[in-house]
């Protein structure tokens, strides 16, 4: 407005209109106007700004929390230190709430008054809270066959959804889409690390629980051990158990202790080793390994037997007997298989074997004399 006269006239007209109680802007017949703004979503702990428009003709404006005035113009009525004024001018009236909490959720109203009408603008503040697991089962140790019940309760806004899965020994999700995880008659395969996940639009909270399943030992069948006199002999016993088994070794009914001369018992986890550093005649025999834990015991027997040290003559004897066994078994299978076809190859092999046999027998006879 370059022309000052024009400006004066305009103010004069406006003044007259207001004096006469006429509407400044003809906005329909209503003297008050209610508007609803879009919802504002804010995370717990964050700051939210509430803003509404003003105008040249505003005489009073206020921000209300439900029915209580927080700000009337630039006068703060709220006693809450988190609430403060950001801007108040002809264009806007903005306040902010810092460190928002759940209780701040609700309706906020900006009331604007001109001489002729009141306008309210309301806005709904929604406070979101990240999920937090509030109650979780402690690490659990149970016996195989027990019923197991794990709980994972979580809070948050919106309500978080809770689910369970196994992450070790191998990852596997579980049917439970729920805060409770029930396992009927738990097996040893269900032992492991369980993970509870609570998730909502805001974030995720994850916690784990360790499930240990105890069971009685089972021992692998012992392998008999052949050792030459004066050599070292080792008997091994392996047990699968939770908690780990304790081992005892017996010779017939007699318990063997570590301190015995020339004998060492060494346990490491699932394995127990009985070592004879120098096997003597009296060591040969039947040994029993007993594995036990608090849930039970199991045993296996292992025979320590003699192996004659290979000399030139025993070596020959062994070779002869092996060859005899081989030819024996070969003719055995051939005679048993009715569909077996006697081809030239196998006939030649049989001939060769019998020649070898003859040579060996002759050689042995020669050596004996
Ligand atoms: C705003 O939030 C309220 C309460 O949660 C809900 O009833 C309303 O539908 C929401 N309005 C919009 C526009 O999202
Ligand atoms: C809004 O009102 C509620 C209920 O009276 C109160 O708990 C909350 O602290 C208020 N929030 C602010 C920012 O004034
Ligand atoms: C486990 O639960 C089943 C079914 O609820 C019940 O029949 C059984 O007796 C329970 N077992 C134990 C050891 O509590
Ligand atoms: C094993 O014991 C025998 C008889 O006690 C002894 O003669 C021999 O020297 C021992 N051998 C070793 C390697 O200790
Ligand atoms: C070894 O002893 C166990 C029990 O003492 C017995 O059951 C097993 O038959 C014995 N083994 C041999 C080969 O004698
Ligand atoms: C070994 O196990 C059998 C049953 O499997 C049991 O009868 C025996 O008493 C056990 N022996 C020892 C020494 O524990």
Coordinates of C-alpha atoms and ligand atoms in Angstrom, one line a residue:
X1 CA 0.0 0.0 0.0
X2 CA 1.9 2.9 -1.3
X3 CA -0.8 5.4 -0.8
X4 CA -1.0 6.3 2.9
X5 CA -4.5 7.7 2.4
X6 CA -5.8 4.4 1.2
X7 CA -4.3 2.7 4.3
X8 CA -6.1 5.1 6.7
X9 CA -9.4 4.6 4.9
X10 CA -9.1 0.8 5.1
X11 CA -8.4 0.8 8.9
X12 CA -11.2 3.2 9.3
X13 CA -13.7 1.0 7.5
X14 CA -12.5 -2.1 9.4
X15 CA -12.9 -0.2 12.7
X16 CA -16.4 0.8 11.8
X17 CA -17.3 -2.7 10.9
X18 CA -16.0 -4.1 14.1
X19 CA -17.8 -1.4 16.1
X20 CA -21.0 -2.4 14.5
X21 CA -20.5 -6.1 15.3
X22 CA -20.5 -7.2 11.7
X23 CA -18.4 -10.1 10.5
X24 CA -15.1 -9.0 9.0
X25 CA -15.0 -11.9 6.6
X26 CA -18.2 -13.4 5.6
X27 CA -17.5 -17.0 6.4
X28 CA -21.0 -18.4 6.3
X29 CA -23.5 -17.8 9.1
X30 CA -21.6 -19.5 11.9
X31 CA -19.9 -17.4 14.5
X32 CA -17.6 -20.1 15.6
X33 CA -15.6 -22.6 13.7
X34 CA -14.1 -26.0 14.8
X35 CA -11.3 -27.6 12.9
X36 CA -9.6 -30.9 13.4
X37 CA -5.9 -31.3 12.4
X38 CA -4.3 -34.6 11.5
X39 CA -3.2 -36.7 14.4
X40 CA 0.4 -36.2 15.6
X41 CA 2.4 -39.3 16.5
X42 CA 5.4 -38.8 18.7
X43 CA 7.7 -41.2 20.5
X44 CA 8.0 -41.3 24.2
X45 CA 10.9 -38.9 25.2
X46 CA 10.7 -36.8 22.1
X47 CA 9.5 -33.3 21.7
X48 CA 6.2 -32.4 20.0
X49 CA 5.4 -28.9 18.6
X50 CA 1.8 -27.8 18.5
X51 CA 1.0 -25.0 16.0
X52 CA -2.0 -23.1 14.9
X53 CA -2.6 -20.2 12.6
X54 CA -3.4 -16.6 13.7
X55 CA -4.5 -13.6 11.8
X56 CA -4.5 -9.8 11.9
X57 CA -7.7 -9.6 13.9
X58 CA -7.0 -12.1 16.6
X59 CA -7.7 -10.7 20.0
X60 CA -7.1 -13.7 22.2
X61 CA -5.6 -17.1 21.6
X62 CA -4.8 -20.1 23.9
X63 CA -3.5 -23.6 23.8
X64 CA -5.4 -26.1 26.0
X65 CA -4.6 -29.6 27.2
X66 CA -8.1 -31.2 27.5
X67 CA -9.9 -28.4 29.4
X68 CA -6.9 -26.8 31.1
X69 CA -5.2 -23.8 29.6
X70 CA -1.5 -24.3 29.0
X71 CA -0.8 -20.9 27.4
X72 CA -3.1 -17.9 27.1
X73 CA -1.3 -15.7 24.6
X74 CA 2.2 -15.5 25.9
X75 CA 1.2 -16.1 29.5
X76 CA 2.1 -19.5 30.6
X77 CA -0.6 -21.1 32.8
X78 CA 0.8 -24.6 32.8
X79 CA 3.1 -25.4 35.7
X80 CA 4.8 -28.1 33.6
X81 CA 8.4 -27.2 32.9
X82 CA 8.4 -29.3 29.8
X83 CA 5.9 -26.9 28.1
X84 CA 7.2 -23.7 26.5
X85 CA 6.3 -21.1 24.0
X86 CA 8.0 -21.2 20.6
X87 CA 6.3 -18.6 18.5
X88 CA 3.5 -16.1 19.0
X89 CA 3.0 -13.6 16.2
X90 CA 0.4 -12.7 13.6
X91 CA 0.9 -15.9 11.6
X92 CA 1.3 -18.6 14.1
X93 CA 1.0 -19.6 17.7
X94 CA 3.3 -22.5 18.5
X95 CA 4.2 -24.2 21.8
X96 CA 6.2 -27.3 22.4
X97 CA 6.2 -30.2 24.9
X98 CA 9.5 -31.8 25.6
X99 CA 10.2 -35.3 26.9
X100 CA 6.7 -36.5 26.0
X101 CA 5.2 -39.3 28.1
X102 CA 2.2 -41.6 27.9
X103 CA 0.1 -39.3 30.0
X104 CA 0.5 -36.5 27.5
X105 CA -1.5 -38.5 24.9
X106 CA -4.9 -36.9 24.1
X107 CA -6.6 -33.9 22.7
X108 CA -5.0 -30.5 22.5
X109 CA -7.0 -27.5 21.4
X110 CA -5.9 -24.1 20.0
X111 CA -8.7 -21.5 20.6
X112 CA -8.5 -18.3 18.6
X113 CA -10.8 -15.4 19.2
X114 CA -11.5 -12.4 17.0
X115 CA -14.0 -9.8 18.0
X116 CA -16.6 -11.5 15.9
X117 CA -16.0 -15.2 16.3
X118 CA -14.1 -18.0 18.0
X119 CA -12.2 -20.7 16.2
X120 CA -11.0 -23.9 17.8
X121 CA -8.5 -26.2 16.2
X122 CA -8.0 -29.6 17.9
X123 CA -5.3 -32.1 17.4
X124 CA -4.9 -35.6 18.8
X125 CA -1.4 -36.4 20.1
X126 CA -0.5 -40.1 20.0
X127 CA 2.4 -41.2 22.1
X128 CA 4.3 -44.3 20.9
X129 CA 6.4 -46.4 23.3
X130 CA 9.1 -48.8 22.1
X131 CA 8.6 -52.4 23.3
X132 CA 10.2 -53.5 26.4
X133 CA 10.3 -57.1 27.7
X134 CA 9.2 -56.7 31.3
X135 CA 9.1 -60.2 32.5
X136 CA 11.2 -63.1 31.2
X137 CA 11.8 -66.6 32.4
X138 CA 15.2 -67.2 34.0
X139 CA 17.6 -69.7 32.5
X140 CA 16.1 -73.1 33.2
X141 CA 17.5 -76.5 34.0
X142 CA 15.0 -79.4 33.8
X143 CA 15.0 -83.2 33.5
X144 CA 14.1 -84.8 30.2
X145 CA 10.3 -85.5 30.2
X146 CA 9.4 -82.5 32.3
X147 CA 6.8 -80.0 31.1
X148 CA 8.5 -76.6 30.4
X149 CA 6.8 -73.3 30.4
X150 CA 8.6 -70.1 29.4
X151 CA 7.1 -66.6 29.6
X152 CA 8.0 -63.4 27.9
X153 CA 5.8 -60.4 28.7
X154 CA 6.3 -57.1 27.0
X155 CA 4.9 -53.6 27.2
X156 CA 4.9 -50.8 24.6
X157 CA 2.5 -48.7 22.5
X158 CA 1.1 -50.0 20.2
X159 CA 0.9 -53.3 22.0
X160 CA 4.0 -55.3 20.9
X161 CA 3.6 -58.7 19.4
X162 CA 5.6 -61.4 21.1
X163 CA 7.1 -64.5 19.6
X164 CA 9.6 -67.3 20.5
X165 CA 12.2 -69.1 18.5
X166 CA 15.2 -71.3 19.1
X167 CA 18.5 -69.8 17.9
X168 CA 20.9 -72.5 18.9
X169 CA 22.0 -75.2 18.4
X170 CA 20.0 -74.6 15.1
X171 CA 17.7 -71.8 14.3
X172 CA 14.0 -72.8 14.3
X173 CA 10.9 -70.8 14.8
X174 CA 8.2 -72.1 17.1
X175 CA 4.5 -72.2 16.6
X176 CA 4.0 -70.1 19.7
X177 CA 2.9 -66.6 18.6
X178 CA 2.4 -65.7 22.1
X179 CA 4.1 -64.7 25.3
X180 CA 3.9 -68.2 26.7
X181 CA 5.9 -71.1 25.3
X182 CA 4.8 -74.5 26.5
X183 CA 6.8 -77.6 25.8
X184 CA 5.2 -80.9 26.8
X185 CA 7.5 -83.7 28.0
X186 CA 10.7 -81.9 26.8
X187 CA 13.3 -84.0 24.9
X188 CA 17.1 -83.5 25.0
X189 CA 16.8 -82.1 21.4
X190 CA 14.8 -79.2 22.6
X191 CA 17.6 -77.9 24.8
X192 CA 19.3 -74.7 23.6
X193 CA 19.0 -70.9 23.5
X194 CA 15.5 -69.5 23.1
X195 CA 14.9 -66.0 21.9
X196 CA 11.9 -63.9 22.7
X197 CA 11.1 -61.0 20.3
X198 CA 8.7 -58.2 21.2
X199 CA 8.0 -55.9 18.2
X200 CA 5.8 -52.9 17.4
X201 CA 5.8 -50.0 14.9
X202 CA 8.5 -48.2 16.9
X203 CA 11.2 -50.8 17.7
X204 CA 12.1 -54.3 18.7
X205 CA 13.3 -55.8 22.0
X206 CA 15.0 -59.2 22.1
X207 CA 16.1 -61.3 25.0
X208 CA 17.3 -64.9 25.4
X209 CA 16.8 -67.8 27.8
X210 CA 19.0 -70.8 28.1
X211 CA 17.2 -74.2 28.4
X212 CA 19.2 -77.1 29.8
X213 CA 17.7 -80.6 29.6
X214 CA 19.3 -83.2 31.9
X215 CA 19.4 -86.8 31.0
X216 CA 21.0 -90.0 32.2
X217 CA 24.2 -91.3 30.4
X218 CA 24.3 -93.6 27.5
X219 CA 27.7 -95.1 26.6
X220 CA 28.8 -96.2 23.2
X221 CA 29.6 -99.9 23.0
X222 CA 33.2 -100.5 23.9
X223 CA 35.7 -101.6 21.3
X224 CA 38.0 -104.4 22.4
X225 CA 41.6 -103.6 22.2
X226 CA 44.5 -105.8 21.2
X227 CA 48.0 -105.0 22.6
X228 CA 51.3 -106.7 22.5
X229 CA 53.0 -107.4 25.8
X230 CA 55.1 -104.5 26.9
X231 CA 53.4 -102.0 24.7
X232 CA 51.1 -99.2 25.6
X233 CA 47.3 -99.9 25.6
X234 CA 44.4 -97.5 25.8
X235 CA 40.8 -98.3 26.5
X236 CA 38.3 -95.6 25.6
X237 CA 34.8 -95.1 26.9
X238 CA 32.5 -92.4 25.6
X239 CA 29.3 -91.3 27.3
X240 CA 26.5 -88.9 26.2
X241 CA 25.0 -87.3 29.3
X242 CA 23.8 -83.9 30.8
X243 CA 25.3 -83.0 33.1
X244 CA 28.5 -84.6 32.0
X245 CA 29.1 -88.1 33.3
X246 CA 31.6 -89.2 36.0
X247 CA 33.4 -92.3 35.0
X248 CA 34.5 -95.4 37.0
X249 CA 36.6 -98.3 35.7
X250 CA 36.4 -101.9 36.9
X251 CA 38.4 -105.0 36.3
X252 CA 35.8 -107.7 36.9
X253 CA 34.4 -106.5 40.2
X254 CA 37.4 -104.6 41.3
X255 CA 37.5 -100.8 41.0
X256 CA 40.6 -99.4 39.3
X257 CA 42.0 -96.1 40.6
X258 CA 44.2 -93.6 38.9
X259 CA 47.1 -94.1 41.3
X260 CA 47.6 -97.7 40.2
X261 CA 51.1 -98.5 39.0
X262 CA 51.5 -97.9 35.3
X263 CA 47.8 -97.0 34.8
X264 CA 46.3 -93.6 34.2
X265 CA 42.6 -92.7 34.0
X266 CA 42.0 -89.5 32.2
X267 CA 38.5 -87.9 31.9
X268 CA 37.8 -85.1 29.5
X269 CA 34.1 -84.2 29.0
X270 CA 32.3 -87.1 27.4
X271 CA 35.4 -89.3 27.1
X272 CA 37.3 -91.4 29.6
X273 CA 40.6 -93.1 28.8
X274 CA 42.3 -95.9 30.7
X275 CA 45.9 -96.1 29.7
X276 CA 48.4 -99.0 30.5
X277 CA 51.8 -97.6 29.9
X278 CA 53.4 -101.1 29.7
X279 CA 51.0 -103.9 29.3
X280 CA 51.9 -107.0 31.4
X281 CA 50.5 -110.5 31.2
X282 CA 48.2 -109.8 34.2
X283 CA 46.6 -106.8 32.5
X284 CA 44.8 -108.8 29.9
X285 CA 41.2 -109.3 30.7
X286 CA 37.7 -107.8 30.8
X287 CA 37.2 -104.2 31.9
X288 CA 34.0 -102.3 32.6
X289 CA 33.5 -98.6 32.2
X290 CA 30.6 -97.1 34.2
X291 CA 29.4 -93.6 33.4
X292 CA 27.0 -91.9 35.8
X293 CA 25.4 -88.7 36.6
X294 CA 22.6 -87.7 39.0
X295 CA 20.0 -89.1 36.7
X296 CA 21.4 -92.6 36.3
X297 CA 24.3 -94.7 35.0
X298 CA 25.3 -96.9 32.1
X299 CA 28.2 -99.3 31.4
X300 CA 30.0 -101.1 28.7
X301 CA 32.7 -103.8 28.8
X302 CA 36.0 -103.7 26.9
X303 CA 38.4 -106.7 26.6
X304 CA 42.1 -106.0 26.5
X305 CA 43.5 -109.0 24.6
X306 CA 46.9 -110.3 23.6
X307 CA 48.4 -109.6 20.2
X308 CA 51.5 -111.6 19.5
X309 CA 54.3 -109.4 18.3
X310 CA 54.8 -110.0 14.7
X311 CA 58.1 -112.0 14.0
X312 CA 59.1 -113.4 10.7
X313 CA 57.3 -116.8 11.3
X314 CA 54.1 -115.3 12.8
X315 CA 54.0 -112.9 9.9
X316 CA 54.1 -115.8 7.5
X317 CA 51.5 -117.7 9.4
X318 CA 49.2 -114.7 9.4
X319 CA 49.7 -114.2 5.6
X320 CA 49.0 -117.8 4.9
X321 CA 45.8 -117.8 7.0
X322 CA 44.6 -114.6 5.3
X323 CA 45.1 -116.0 1.9
X324 CA 43.3 -119.2 2.9
X325 CA 40.4 -117.2 4.3
X326 CA 40.2 -115.1 1.1
X327 CA 40.2 -118.0 -1.3
X328 CA 37.7 -119.8 1.0
X329 CA 35.3 -116.8 1.0
X330 CA 35.6 -116.3 -2.7
X331 CA 34.6 -119.8 -3.6
X332 CA 31.9 -119.6 -1.0
X333 CA 30.3 -116.5 -2.6
X334 CA 30.7 -118.0 -6.0
X335 CA 29.0 -121.2 -5.1
X336 CA 26.2 -119.3 -3.3
X337 CA 25.3 -116.9 -6.1
X338 CA 23.3 -118.9 -8.6
X339 CA 23.4 -116.1 -11.2
X340 CA 27.2 -115.6 -10.8
X341 CA 28.9 -115.9 -14.1
X342 CA 32.3 -117.5 -14.0
X343 CA 34.3 -115.4 -16.4
X344 CA 37.8 -115.8 -17.6
X345 CA 39.1 -113.2 -15.2
X346 CA 38.0 -114.8 -12.0
X347 CA 39.1 -118.2 -13.2
X348 CA 42.5 -116.8 -13.9
X349 CA 42.5 -115.1 -10.4
X350 CA 41.7 -118.4 -8.8
X351 CA 44.5 -120.2 -10.6
X352 CA 46.9 -117.5 -9.6
X353 CA 45.8 -117.7 -5.9
X354 CA 46.3 -121.4 -5.8
X355 CA 49.7 -121.1 -7.3
X356 CA 50.6 -118.5 -4.6
X357 CA 49.3 -120.8 -2.0
X358 CA 51.4 -123.6 -3.2
X359 CA 54.6 -121.4 -3.2
X360 CA 53.8 -120.2 0.4
X361 CA 53.2 -123.7 1.8
X362 CA 56.5 -124.8 0.2
X363 CA 58.3 -121.8 1.6
X364 CA 57.0 -122.5 5.1
X365 CA 58.0 -126.1 4.9
X366 CA 61.5 -125.1 3.8
X367 CA 61.8 -122.7 6.8
X368 CA 60.6 -125.3 9.3
X369 CA 63.5 -127.6 8.4
Ligands
LIG1 C1 -6.7 -40.0 15.4 O1 -6.5 -40.8 16.6 C2 -7.8 -41.1 17.1 C3 -7.5 -41.9 18.5 O2 -6.5 -42.8 18.3 C4 -8.5 -42.0 16.1 O3 -9.8 -42.4 16.7 C5 -8.7 -41.3 14.9 O4 -9.3 -42.1 13.9 C6 -7.4 -40.7 14.3 N1 -7.6 -39.9 13.2 C7 -6.9 -40.0 12.1 C8 -7.2 -39.0 11.1 O5 -6.0 -40.7 12.0
LIG2 C1 -2.1 -33.1 29.8 O1 -3.1 -33.5 30.7 C2 -2.9 -34.8 31.3 C3 -4.1 -35.1 32.2 O2 -4.4 -34.1 33.1 C4 -1.6 -34.7 32.2 O3 -1.4 -36.0 32.7 C5 -0.5 -34.3 31.3 O4 0.7 -34.2 32.0 C6 -0.8 -33.0 30.6 N1 0.3 -32.8 29.6 C7 0.8 -31.6 29.4 C8 1.9 -31.5 28.4 O5 0.4 -30.6 30.0
LIG3 C1 2.7 -82.5 31.5 O1 1.5 -82.0 31.0 C2 0.6 -83.1 30.6 C3 -0.6 -82.4 29.9 O2 -0.9 -81.2 30.5 C4 0.2 -83.8 31.9 O3 -0.7 -84.9 31.5 C5 1.4 -84.4 32.5 O4 1.1 -85.1 33.7 C6 2.4 -83.3 32.8 N1 3.7 -83.9 33.2 C7 4.4 -83.5 34.3 C8 5.6 -84.3 34.6 O5 4.0 -82.6 35.0
LIG4 C1 57.7 -103.2 30.8 O1 57.6 -104.1 31.9 C2 58.5 -105.1 31.8 C3 58.3 -106.1 33.0 O2 58.0 -105.4 34.1 C4 60.0 -104.5 31.7 O3 60.9 -105.6 31.6 C5 60.1 -103.6 30.6 O4 61.4 -103.0 30.6 C6 59.0 -102.5 30.7 N1 59.0 -101.7 29.4 C7 59.0 -100.4 29.5 C8 59.0 -99.8 28.1 O5 58.9 -99.8 30.5
LIG5 C1 32.8 -108.8 30.6 O1 32.2 -108.6 31.9 C2 30.8 -108.2 31.8 C3 30.3 -107.9 33.1 O2 31.2 -108.1 34.1 C4 30.1 -109.3 31.1 O3 28.7 -108.9 30.9 C5 30.6 -109.6 29.7 O4 30.0 -110.7 29.1 C6 32.1 -109.9 29.9 N1 32.7 -110.0 28.5 C7 33.5 -111.0 28.2 C8 33.9 -111.0 26.7 O5 33.7 -111.9 28.9
LIG6 C1 25.8 -102.5 33.9 O1 24.5 -102.4 33.3 C2 23.6 -103.5 33.5 C3 22.4 -103.2 32.8 O2 22.6 -102.6 31.6 C4 23.5 -103.7 35.0 O3 22.6 -104.8 35.2 C5 24.8 -103.8 35.7 O4 24.6 -103.9 37.1 C6 25.7 -102.7 35.4 N1 27.0 -103.0 35.9 C7 27.7 -102.1 36.7 C8 29.0 -102.5 37.1 O5 27.2 -101.0 36.9

